[in-house]
Tab-separated table of C-alpha atoms in Angstrom:
chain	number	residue	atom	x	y	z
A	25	UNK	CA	117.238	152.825	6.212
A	26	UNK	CA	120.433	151.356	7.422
A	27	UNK	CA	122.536	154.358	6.045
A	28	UNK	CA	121.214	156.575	8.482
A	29	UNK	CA	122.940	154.663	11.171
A	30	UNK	CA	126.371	156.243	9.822
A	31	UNK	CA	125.218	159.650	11.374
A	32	UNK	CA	125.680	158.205	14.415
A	33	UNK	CA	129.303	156.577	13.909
A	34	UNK	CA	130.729	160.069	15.637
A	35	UNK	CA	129.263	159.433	18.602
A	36	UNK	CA	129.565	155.423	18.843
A	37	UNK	CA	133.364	155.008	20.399
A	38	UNK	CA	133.056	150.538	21.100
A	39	UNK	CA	129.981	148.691	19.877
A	40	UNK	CA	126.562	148.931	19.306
A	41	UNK	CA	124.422	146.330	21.622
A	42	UNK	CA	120.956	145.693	20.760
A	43	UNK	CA	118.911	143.272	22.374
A	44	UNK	CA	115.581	141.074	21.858
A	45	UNK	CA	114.235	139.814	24.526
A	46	UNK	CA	110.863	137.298	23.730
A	47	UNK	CA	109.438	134.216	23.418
A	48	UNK	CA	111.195	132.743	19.703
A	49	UNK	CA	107.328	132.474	17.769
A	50	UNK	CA	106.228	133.795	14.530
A	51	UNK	CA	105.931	137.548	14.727
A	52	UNK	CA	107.748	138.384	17.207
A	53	UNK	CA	110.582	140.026	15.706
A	54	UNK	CA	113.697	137.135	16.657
A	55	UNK	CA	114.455	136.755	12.888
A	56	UNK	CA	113.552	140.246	11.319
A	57	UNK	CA	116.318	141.511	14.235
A	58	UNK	CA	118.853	139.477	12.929
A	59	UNK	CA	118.030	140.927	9.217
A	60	UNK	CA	118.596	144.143	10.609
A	61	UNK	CA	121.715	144.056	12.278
A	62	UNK	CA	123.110	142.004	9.014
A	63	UNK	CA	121.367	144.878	7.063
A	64	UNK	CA	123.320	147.694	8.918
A	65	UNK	CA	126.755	145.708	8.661
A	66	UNK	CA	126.553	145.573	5.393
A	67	UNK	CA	125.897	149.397	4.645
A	68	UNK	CA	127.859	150.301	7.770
A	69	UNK	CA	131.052	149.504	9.500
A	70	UNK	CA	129.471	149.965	12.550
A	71	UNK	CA	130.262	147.457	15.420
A	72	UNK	CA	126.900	145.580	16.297
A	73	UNK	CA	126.297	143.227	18.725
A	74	UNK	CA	122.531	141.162	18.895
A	75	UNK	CA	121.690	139.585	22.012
A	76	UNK	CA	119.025	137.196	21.572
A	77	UNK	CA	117.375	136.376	25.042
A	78	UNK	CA	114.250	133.378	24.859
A	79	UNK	CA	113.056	130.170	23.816
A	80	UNK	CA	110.455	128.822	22.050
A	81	UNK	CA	109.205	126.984	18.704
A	82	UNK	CA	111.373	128.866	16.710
A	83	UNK	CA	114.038	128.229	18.439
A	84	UNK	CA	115.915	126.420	15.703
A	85	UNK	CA	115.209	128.471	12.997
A	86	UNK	CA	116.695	131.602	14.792
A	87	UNK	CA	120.000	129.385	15.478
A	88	UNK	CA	119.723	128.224	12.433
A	89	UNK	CA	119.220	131.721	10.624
A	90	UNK	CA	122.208	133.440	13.206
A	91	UNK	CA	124.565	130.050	12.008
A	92	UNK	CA	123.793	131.592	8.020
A	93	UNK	CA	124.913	134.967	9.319
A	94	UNK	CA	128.043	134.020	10.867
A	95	UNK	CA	129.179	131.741	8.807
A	96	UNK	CA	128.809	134.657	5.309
A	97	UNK	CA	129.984	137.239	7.561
């Protein structure tokens, strides 16, 4: 539930860094992170940061999926 997260604004003072760190294939998680974070941002104004560290088949689609985010943001 990405309203929880606003419990912990008090004790955030810069940004929140999360970070996935995998080979970019189906099930791994690359894309549901990204979800996530733009879940949280939009029922928080909590500074988050994803760092997406890999490569792989999916590849594209993750850039592809973080270009959507970023460009609606």
């Amino acid at each position: 539930d990405p309203t929880e997260f606003s419990t912990f604004k008090k004790e955030i003072k810069s940004e929140l860094v999360f970070i996935f760190v995998g080979r970019l294939i189906k099930g791994k998680g690359a894309i549901e992170s990204i979800k996530i974070v733009e879940k949280v941002r939009e029922h928080t104004d909590i500074s988050l940061r994803l760092i997406i560290v890999g490569d792989g088949p999916e590849r594209n689609e993750v850039l592809k999926r973080i270009s959507e985010s970023l460009n609606s943001a």
